[in-house]
mmCIF file of C-alpha atoms in Angstrom:
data_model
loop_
_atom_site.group_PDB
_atom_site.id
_atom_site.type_symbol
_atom_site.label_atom_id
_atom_site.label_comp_id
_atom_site.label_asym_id
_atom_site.label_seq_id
_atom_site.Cartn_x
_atom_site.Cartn_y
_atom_site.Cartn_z
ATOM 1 C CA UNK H 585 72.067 -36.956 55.103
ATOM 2 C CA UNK H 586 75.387 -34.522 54.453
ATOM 3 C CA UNK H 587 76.763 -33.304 58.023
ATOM 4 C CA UNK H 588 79.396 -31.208 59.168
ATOM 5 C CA UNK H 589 81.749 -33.939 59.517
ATOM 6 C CA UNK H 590 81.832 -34.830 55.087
ATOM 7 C CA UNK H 591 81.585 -30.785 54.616
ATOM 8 C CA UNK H 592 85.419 -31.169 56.437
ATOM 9 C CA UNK H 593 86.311 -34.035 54.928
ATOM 10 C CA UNK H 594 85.455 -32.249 51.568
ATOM 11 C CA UNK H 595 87.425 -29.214 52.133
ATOM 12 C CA UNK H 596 90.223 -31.188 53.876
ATOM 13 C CA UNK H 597 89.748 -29.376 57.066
ATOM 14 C CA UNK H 598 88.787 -30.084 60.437
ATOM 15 C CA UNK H 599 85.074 -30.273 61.562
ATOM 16 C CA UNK H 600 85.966 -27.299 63.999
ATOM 17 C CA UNK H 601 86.872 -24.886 61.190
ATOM 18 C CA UNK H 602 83.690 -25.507 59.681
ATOM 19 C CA UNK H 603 81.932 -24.591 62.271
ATOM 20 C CA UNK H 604 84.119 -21.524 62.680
ATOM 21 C CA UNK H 605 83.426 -20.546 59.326
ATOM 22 C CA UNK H 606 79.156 -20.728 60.354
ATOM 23 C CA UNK H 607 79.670 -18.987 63.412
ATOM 24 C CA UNK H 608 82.163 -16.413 62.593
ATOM 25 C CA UNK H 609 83.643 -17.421 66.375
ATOM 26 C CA UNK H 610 87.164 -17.370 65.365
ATOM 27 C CA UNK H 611 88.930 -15.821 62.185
ATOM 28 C CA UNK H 612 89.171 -18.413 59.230
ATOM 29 C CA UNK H 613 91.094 -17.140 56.364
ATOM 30 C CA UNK H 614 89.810 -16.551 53.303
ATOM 31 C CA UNK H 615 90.870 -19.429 51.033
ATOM 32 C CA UNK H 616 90.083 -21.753 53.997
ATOM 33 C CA UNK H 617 86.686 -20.219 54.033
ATOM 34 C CA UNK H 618 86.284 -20.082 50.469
ATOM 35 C CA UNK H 619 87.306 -24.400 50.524
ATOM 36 C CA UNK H 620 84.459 -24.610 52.998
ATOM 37 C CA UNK H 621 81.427 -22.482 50.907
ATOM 38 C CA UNK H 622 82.450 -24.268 47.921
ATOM 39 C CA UNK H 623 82.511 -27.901 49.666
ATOM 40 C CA UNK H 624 78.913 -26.982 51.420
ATOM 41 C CA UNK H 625 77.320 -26.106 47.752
ATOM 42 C CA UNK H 626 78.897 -28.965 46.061
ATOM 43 C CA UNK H 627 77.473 -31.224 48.876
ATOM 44 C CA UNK H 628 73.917 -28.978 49.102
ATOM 45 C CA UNK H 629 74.612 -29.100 52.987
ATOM 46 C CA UNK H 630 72.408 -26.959 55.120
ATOM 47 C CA UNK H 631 73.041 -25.794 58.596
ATOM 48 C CA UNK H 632 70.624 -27.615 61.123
ATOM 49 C CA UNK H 633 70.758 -24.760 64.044
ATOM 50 C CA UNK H 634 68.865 -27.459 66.339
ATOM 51 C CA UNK H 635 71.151 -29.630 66.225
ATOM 52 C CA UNK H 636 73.884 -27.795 66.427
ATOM 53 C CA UNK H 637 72.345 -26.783 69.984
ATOM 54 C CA UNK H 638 71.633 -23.485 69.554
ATOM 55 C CA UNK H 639 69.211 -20.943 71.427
ATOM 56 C CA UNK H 640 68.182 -18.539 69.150
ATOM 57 C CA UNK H 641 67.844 -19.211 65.103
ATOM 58 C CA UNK H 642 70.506 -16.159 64.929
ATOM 59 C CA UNK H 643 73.644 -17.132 63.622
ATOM 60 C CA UNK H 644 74.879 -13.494 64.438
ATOM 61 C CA UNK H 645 75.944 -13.565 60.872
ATOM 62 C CA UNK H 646 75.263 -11.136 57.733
ATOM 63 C CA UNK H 647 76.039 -12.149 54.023
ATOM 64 C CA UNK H 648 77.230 -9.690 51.455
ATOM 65 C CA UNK H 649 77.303 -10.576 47.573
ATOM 66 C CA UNK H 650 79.675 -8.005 45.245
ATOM 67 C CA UNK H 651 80.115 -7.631 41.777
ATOM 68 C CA UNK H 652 83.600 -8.086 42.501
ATOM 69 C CA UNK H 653 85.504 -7.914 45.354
ATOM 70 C CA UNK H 654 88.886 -6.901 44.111
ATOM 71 C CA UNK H 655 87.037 -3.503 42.871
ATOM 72 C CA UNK H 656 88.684 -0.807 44.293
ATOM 73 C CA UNK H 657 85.136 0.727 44.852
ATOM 74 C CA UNK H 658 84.768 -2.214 47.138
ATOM 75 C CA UNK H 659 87.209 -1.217 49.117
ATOM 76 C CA UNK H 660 85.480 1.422 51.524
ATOM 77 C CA UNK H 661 81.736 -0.288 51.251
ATOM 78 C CA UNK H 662 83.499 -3.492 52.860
ATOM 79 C CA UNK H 663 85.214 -1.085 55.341
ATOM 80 C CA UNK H 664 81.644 0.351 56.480
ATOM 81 C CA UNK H 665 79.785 -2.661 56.514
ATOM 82 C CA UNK H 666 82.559 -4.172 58.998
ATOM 83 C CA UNK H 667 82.991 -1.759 61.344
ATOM 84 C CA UNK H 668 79.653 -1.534 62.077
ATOM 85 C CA UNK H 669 78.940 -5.218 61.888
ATOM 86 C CA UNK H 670 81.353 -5.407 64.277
ATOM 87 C CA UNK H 671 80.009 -3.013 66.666
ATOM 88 C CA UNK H 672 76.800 -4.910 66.574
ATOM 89 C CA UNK H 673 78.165 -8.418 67.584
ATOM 90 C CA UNK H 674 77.685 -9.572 64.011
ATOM 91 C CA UNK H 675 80.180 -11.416 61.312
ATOM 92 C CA UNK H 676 80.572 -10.985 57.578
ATOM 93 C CA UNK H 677 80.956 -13.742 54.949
ATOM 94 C CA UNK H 678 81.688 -12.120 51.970
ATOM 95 C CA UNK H 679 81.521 -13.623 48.276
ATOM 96 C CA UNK H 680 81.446 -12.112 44.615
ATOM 97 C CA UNK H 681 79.632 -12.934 41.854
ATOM 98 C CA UNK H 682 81.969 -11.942 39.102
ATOM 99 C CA UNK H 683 79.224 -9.736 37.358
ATOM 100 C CA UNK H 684 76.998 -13.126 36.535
ATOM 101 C CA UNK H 685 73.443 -13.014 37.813
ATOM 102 C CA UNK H 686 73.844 -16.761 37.545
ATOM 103 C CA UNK H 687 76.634 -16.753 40.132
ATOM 104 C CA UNK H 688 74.760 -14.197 42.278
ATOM 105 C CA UNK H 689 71.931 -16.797 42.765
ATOM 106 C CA UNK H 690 74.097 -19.401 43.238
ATOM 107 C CA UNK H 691 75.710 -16.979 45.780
ATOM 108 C CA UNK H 692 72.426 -16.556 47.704
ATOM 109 C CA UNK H 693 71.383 -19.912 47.957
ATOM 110 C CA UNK H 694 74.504 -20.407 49.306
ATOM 111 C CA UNK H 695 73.999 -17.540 52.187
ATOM 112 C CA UNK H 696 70.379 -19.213 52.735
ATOM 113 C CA UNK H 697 72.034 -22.491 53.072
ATOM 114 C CA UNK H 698 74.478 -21.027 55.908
ATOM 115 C CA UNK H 699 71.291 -19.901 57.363
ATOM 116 C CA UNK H 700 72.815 -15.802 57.289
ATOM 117 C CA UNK H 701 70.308 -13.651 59.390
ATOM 118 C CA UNK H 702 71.003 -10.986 56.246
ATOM 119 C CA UNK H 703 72.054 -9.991 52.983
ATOM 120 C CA UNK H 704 73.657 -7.398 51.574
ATOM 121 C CA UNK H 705 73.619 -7.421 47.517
ATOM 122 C CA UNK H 706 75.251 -5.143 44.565
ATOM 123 C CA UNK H 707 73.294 -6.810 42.105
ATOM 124 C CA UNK H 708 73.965 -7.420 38.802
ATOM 125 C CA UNK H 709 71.097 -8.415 37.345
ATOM 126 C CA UNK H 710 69.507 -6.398 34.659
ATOM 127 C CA UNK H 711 68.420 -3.470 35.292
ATOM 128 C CA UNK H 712 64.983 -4.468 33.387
ATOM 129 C CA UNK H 713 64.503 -7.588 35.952
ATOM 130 C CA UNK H 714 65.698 -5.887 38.923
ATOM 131 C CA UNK H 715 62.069 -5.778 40.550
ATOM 132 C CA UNK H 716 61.055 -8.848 40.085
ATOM 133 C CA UNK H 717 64.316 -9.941 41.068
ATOM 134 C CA UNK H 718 64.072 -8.286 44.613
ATOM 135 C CA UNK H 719 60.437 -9.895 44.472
ATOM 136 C CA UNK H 720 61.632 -13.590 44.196
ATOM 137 C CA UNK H 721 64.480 -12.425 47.272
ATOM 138 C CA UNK H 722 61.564 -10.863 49.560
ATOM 139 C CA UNK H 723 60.098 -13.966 49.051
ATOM 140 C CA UNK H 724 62.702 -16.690 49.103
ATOM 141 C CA UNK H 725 61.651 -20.254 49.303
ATOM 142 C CA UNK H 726 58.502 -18.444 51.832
ATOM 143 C CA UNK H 727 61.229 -17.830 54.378
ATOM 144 C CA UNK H 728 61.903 -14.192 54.974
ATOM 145 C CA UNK H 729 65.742 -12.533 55.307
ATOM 146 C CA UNK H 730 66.105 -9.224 55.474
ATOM 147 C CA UNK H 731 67.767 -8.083 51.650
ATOM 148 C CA UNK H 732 69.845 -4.489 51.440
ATOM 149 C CA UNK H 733 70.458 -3.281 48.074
ATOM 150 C CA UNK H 734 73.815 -1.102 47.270
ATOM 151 C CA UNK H 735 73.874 1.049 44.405
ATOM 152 C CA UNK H 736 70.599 0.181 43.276
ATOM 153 C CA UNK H 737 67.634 2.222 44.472
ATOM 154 C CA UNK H 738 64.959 0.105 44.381
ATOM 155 C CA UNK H 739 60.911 -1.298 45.891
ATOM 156 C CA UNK H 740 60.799 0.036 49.117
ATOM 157 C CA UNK H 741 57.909 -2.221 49.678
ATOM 158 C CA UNK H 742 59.884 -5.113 49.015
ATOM 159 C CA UNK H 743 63.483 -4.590 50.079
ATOM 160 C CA UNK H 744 65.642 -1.653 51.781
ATOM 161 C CA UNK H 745 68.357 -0.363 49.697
ATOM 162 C CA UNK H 746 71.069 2.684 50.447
ATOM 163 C CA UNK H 747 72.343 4.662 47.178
ATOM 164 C CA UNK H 748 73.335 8.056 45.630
ATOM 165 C CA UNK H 749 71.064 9.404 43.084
ATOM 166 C CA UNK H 750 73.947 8.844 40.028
ATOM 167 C CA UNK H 751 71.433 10.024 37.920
ATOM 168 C CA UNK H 752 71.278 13.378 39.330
ATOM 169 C CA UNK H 753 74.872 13.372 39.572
ATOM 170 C CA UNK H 754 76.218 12.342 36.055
ATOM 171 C CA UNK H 755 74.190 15.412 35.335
ATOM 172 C CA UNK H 756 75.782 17.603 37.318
ATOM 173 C CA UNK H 757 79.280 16.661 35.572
ATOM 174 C CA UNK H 758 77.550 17.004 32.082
ATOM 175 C CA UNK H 759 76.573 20.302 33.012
ATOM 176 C CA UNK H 760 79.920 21.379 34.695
ATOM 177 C CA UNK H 761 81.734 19.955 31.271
ATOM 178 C CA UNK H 762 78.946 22.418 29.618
ATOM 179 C CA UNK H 763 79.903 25.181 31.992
ATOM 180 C CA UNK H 764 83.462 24.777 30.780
ATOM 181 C CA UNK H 765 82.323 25.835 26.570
ATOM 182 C CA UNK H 766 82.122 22.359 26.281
ATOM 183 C CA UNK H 767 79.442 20.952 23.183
ATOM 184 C CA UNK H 768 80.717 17.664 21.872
ATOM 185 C CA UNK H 769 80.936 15.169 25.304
ATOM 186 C CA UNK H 770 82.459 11.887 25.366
ATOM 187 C CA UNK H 771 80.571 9.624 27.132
ATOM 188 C CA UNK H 772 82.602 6.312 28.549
ATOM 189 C CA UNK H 773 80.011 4.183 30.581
ATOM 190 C CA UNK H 774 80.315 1.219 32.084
ATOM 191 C CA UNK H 775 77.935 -2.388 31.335
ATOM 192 C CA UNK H 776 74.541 -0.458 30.521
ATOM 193 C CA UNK H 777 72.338 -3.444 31.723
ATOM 194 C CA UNK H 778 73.090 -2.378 35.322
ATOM 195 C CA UNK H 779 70.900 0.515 37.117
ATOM 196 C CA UNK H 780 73.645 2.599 37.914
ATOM 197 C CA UNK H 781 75.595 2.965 34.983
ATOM 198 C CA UNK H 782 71.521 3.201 32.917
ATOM 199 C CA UNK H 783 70.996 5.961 35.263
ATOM 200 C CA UNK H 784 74.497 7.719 34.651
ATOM 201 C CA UNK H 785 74.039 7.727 31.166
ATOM 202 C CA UNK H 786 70.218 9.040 31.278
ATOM 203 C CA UNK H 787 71.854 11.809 33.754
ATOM 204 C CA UNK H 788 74.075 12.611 30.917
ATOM 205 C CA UNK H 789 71.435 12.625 27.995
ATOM 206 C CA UNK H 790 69.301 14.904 29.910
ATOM 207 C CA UNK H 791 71.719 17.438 30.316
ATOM 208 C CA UNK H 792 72.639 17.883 26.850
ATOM 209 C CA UNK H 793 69.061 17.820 25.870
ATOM 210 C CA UNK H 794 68.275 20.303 28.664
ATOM 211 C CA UNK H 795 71.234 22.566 26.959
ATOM 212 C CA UNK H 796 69.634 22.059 23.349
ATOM 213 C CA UNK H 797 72.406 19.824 22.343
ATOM 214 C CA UNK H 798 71.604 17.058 19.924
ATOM 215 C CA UNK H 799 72.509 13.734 21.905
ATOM 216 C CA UNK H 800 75.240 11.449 19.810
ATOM 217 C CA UNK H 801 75.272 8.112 19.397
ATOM 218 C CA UNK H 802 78.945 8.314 18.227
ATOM 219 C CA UNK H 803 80.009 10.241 21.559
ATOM 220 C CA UNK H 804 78.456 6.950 23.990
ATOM 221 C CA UNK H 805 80.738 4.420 24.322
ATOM 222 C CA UNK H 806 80.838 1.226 26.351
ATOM 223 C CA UNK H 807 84.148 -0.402 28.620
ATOM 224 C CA UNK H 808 83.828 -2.922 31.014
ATOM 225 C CA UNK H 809 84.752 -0.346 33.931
ATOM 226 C CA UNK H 810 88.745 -1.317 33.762
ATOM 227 C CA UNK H 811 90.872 1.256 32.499
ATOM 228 C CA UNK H 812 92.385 -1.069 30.113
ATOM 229 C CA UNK H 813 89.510 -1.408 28.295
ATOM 230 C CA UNK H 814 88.851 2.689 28.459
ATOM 231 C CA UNK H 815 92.579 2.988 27.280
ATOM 232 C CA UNK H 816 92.053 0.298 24.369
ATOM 233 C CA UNK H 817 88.352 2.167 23.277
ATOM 234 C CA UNK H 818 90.553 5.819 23.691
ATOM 235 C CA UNK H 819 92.948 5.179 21.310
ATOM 236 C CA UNK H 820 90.835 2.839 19.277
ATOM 237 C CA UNK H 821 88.645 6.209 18.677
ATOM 238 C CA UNK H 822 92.286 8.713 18.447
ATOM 239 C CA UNK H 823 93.490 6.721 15.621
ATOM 240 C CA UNK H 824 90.160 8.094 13.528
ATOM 241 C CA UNK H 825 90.432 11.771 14.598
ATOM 242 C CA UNK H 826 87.203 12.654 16.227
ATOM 243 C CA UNK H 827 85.783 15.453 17.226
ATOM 244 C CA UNK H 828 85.157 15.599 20.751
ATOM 245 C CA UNK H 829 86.110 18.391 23.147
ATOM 246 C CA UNK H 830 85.387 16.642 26.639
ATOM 247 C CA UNK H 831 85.183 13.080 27.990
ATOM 248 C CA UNK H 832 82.949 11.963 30.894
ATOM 249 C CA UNK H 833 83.638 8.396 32.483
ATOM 250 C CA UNK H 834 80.970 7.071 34.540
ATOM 251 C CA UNK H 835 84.010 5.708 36.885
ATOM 252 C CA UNK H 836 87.465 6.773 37.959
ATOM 253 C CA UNK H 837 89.293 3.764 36.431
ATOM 254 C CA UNK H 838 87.884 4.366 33.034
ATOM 255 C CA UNK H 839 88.780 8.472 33.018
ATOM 256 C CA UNK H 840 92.379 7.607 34.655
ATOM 257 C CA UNK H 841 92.488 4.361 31.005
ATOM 258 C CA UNK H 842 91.200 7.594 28.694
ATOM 259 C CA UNK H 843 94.066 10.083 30.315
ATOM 260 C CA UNK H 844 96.487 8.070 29.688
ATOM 261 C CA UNK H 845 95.758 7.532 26.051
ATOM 262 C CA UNK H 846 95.214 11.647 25.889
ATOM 263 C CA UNK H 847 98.546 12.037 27.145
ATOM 264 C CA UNK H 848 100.370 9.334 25.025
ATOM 265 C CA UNK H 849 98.593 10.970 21.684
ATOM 266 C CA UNK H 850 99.839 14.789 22.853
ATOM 267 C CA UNK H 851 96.589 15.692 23.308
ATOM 268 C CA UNK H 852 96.658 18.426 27.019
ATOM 269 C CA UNK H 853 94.372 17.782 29.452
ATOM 270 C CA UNK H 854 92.438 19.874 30.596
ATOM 271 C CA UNK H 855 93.468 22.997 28.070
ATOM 272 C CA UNK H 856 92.706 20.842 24.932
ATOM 273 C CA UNK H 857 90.513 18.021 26.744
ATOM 274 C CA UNK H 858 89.422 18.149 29.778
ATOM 275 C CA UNK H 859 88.429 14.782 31.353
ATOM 276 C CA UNK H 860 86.085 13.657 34.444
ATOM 277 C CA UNK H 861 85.722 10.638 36.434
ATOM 278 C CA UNK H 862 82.983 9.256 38.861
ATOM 279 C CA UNK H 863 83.945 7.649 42.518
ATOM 280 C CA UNK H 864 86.761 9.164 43.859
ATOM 281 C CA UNK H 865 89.110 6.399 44.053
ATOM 282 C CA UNK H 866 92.182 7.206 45.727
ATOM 283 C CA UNK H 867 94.266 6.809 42.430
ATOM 284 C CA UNK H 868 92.404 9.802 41.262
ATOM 285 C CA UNK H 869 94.195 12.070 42.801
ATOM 286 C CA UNK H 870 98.237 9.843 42.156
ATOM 287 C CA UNK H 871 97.448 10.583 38.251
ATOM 288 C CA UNK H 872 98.591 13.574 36.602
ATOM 289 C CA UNK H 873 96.625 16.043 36.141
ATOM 290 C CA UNK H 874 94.821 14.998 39.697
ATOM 291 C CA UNK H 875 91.318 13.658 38.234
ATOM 292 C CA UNK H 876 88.053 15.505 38.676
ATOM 293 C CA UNK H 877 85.494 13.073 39.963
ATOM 294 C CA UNK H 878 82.204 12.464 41.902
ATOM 295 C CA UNK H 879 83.147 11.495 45.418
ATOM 296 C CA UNK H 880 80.741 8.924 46.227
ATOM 297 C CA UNK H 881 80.402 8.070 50.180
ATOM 298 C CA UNK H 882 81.539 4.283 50.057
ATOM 299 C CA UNK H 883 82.071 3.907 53.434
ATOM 300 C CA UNK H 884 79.319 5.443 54.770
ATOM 301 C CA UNK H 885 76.798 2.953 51.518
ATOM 302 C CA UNK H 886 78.590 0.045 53.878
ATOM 303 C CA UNK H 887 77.780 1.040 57.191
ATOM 304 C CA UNK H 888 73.681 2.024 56.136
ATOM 305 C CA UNK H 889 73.721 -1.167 54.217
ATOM 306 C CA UNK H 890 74.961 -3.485 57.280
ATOM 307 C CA UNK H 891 72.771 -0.878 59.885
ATOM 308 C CA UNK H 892 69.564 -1.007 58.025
ATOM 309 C CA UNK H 893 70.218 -4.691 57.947
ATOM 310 C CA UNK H 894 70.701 -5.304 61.286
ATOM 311 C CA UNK H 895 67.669 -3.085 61.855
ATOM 312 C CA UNK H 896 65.459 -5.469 60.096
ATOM 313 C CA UNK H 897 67.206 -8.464 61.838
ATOM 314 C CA UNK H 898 66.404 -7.293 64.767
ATOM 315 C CA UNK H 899 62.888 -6.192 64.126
ATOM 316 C CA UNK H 900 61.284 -7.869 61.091
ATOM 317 C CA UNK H 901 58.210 -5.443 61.434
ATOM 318 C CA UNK H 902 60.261 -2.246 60.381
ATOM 319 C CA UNK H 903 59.204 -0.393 57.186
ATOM 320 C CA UNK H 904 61.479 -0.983 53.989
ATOM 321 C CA UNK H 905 62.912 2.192 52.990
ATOM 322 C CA UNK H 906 65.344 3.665 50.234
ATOM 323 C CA UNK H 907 68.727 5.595 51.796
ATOM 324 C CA UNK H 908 69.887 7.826 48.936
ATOM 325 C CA UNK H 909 73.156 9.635 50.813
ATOM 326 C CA UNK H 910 74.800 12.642 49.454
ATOM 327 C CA UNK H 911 77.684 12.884 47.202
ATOM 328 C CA UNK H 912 80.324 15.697 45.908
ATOM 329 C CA UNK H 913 82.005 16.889 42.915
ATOM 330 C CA UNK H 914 85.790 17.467 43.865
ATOM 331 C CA UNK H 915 87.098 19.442 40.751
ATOM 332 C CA UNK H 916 90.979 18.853 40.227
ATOM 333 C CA UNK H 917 93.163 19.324 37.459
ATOM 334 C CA UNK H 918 91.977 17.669 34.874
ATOM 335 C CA UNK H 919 89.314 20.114 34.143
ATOM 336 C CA UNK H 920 90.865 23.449 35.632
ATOM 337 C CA UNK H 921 94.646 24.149 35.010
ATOM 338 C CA UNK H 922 97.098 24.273 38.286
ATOM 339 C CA UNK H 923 94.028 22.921 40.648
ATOM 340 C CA UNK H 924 96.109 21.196 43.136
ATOM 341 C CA UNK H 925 95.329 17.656 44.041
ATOM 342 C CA UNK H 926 96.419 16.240 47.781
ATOM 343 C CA UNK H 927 97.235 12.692 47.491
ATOM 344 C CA UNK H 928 95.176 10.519 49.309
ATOM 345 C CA UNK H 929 97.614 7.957 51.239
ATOM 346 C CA UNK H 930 95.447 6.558 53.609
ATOM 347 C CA UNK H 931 94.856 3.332 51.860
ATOM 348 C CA UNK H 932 97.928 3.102 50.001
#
């Protein structure tokens, strides 16, 4: 039988740190911790609370599984879901699953094995599997923990989840692009198999269709969120001359990859392109022209997530529900010439 004391060994750490890193006692950095979640999976060790002399099967502690966590969308969620984490008495062990749905199970079974009293998951499984996904998770191994979906709106009989519609709201940039004279809309989404970048593009199809405009294969392309790969597929599609007369990213790093493309071909944004983003990351408004862009409420998706979390920790009987919070569209200048942009510092 794996204990504690071979978990240490593994990691080359003392016993004490491990059981730092289950508690959440005292601060454990995070390539110590990570040593210690990778030992504990490669040795399939599982926390015996008994044993370990506990009162209460609470370990005080909530899981959270990202994408990625060196997103800068991540940035604010992680924020929220500390602070109020914190204010509750509760710890965070954080891990990412580098957009592989293998990784995120391997991350959850992990979690389970730490014996979390929660989880909070951006999921990237398919958006086609996504039900029965949160199915198997409402159901793990016959043992219930309390799941909270980001991003994803999903079962409300099965799980709790806290969103923004981003279908509603891709539509309202189509339609603001359309307001503009704009016909022929570049499209720049991000991995279509997830929810909300599906939903995003359906937002944007709906619009144009709603505006009798014939939807264009040609006009929808795919990046991989970075603004590399935006900048690559921008002047990839310059080189051919197209016709386009607007271009919609479904996130801020892939409009801030396309302007920078626009600008390096001569092309003047907004008067001969204008371009729009989604998130409000705070390098939206450091590029030039400052980037129009969805504002989505990250913080305040971290600190529903960890709240309707510790809700159902504390009271298994409450009802699963779906948070859907509000967002904004902050237009700058890179659809409306001489809007002024004020530089957002704070997390500089």
């Amino acid at each position: 039988m794996v204990k504690m004391k071979d978990v240490a060994a593994k990691a080359g750490v003392s016993v004490a740190t491990v059981s730092n890193v289950f508690t959440g006692r005292h601060f454990v950095s995070p390539d110590v911790k990570e040593k210690v979640l990778k030992a504990v999976e490669d040795l399939d060790y599982h926390v015996n609370l008994n044993a370990r002399g506990l009162k209460t099967s609470r370990t005080k502690t909530i899981g959270v599984v990202l994408p990625d966590i060196t997103k800068l969308f991540f940035n604010e969620v992680m924020r929220g879901i500390l602070e109020c984490a914190e204010k509750h008495g509760y710890r965070i062990i954080v891990l990412s699953s580098y957009f592989d749905f293998t990784v995120e199970r391997e991350c959850i079974s992990s979690l389970r094995g730490l014996n979390v009293d929660g989880i909070i998951l951006d999921s990237c499984c398919d958006y086609h599997n996504l039900k029965s996904w949160a199915s198997e998770l409402a159901h793990y191994e016959g043992r219930y923990t309390p799941i909270v979906f980001i991003e994803n709106a999903m079962d409300d009989n099965l799980v709790s989840s806290v969103t923004i519609d981003a279908y509603y709201w891709s539509s309202r940039v189509t339609k603001y692009l359309l307001s503009l004279g704009k016909k022929r809309i570049l499209f720049i989404s991000g991995p279509l198999s997830l929810r909300q970048e599906h939903d995003r593009l359906e937002g944007y199809k709906q619009a144009l269709k709603d505006a009798g405009i014939k939807i264009q294969d040609s006009l929808i392309l795919k990046s991989d969120f970075s603004s590399n790969s935006s900048y690559d597929i921008m002047n990839g599609l310059l080189s051919k001359s197209p016709k386009f007369d607007a271009v919609q990213a479904s996130n801020d790093e892939a409009a801030i990859g396309a302007l920078k493309a626009l600008n390096e071909h001569g092309i003047i944004v907004p008067e001969d392109i204008p371009v729009c983003g989604f998130d409000n990351l705070f390098p939206s408004t450091f590029v030039s022209p400052g980037l129009t862009t969805v504002s989505v409420p990250r913080r305040e998706i971290g600190s529903e997530a960890a709240n309707e979390c510790i809700h159902h920790i504390e009271d298994p009987s409450l009802p699963h529900r779906c948070v859907v919070l509000s967002a904004e569209l902050v237009k700058r200048g890179s659809t409306e010439s001489g809007a002024g942009t004020t530089w957002d510092l704070v997390y500089w």
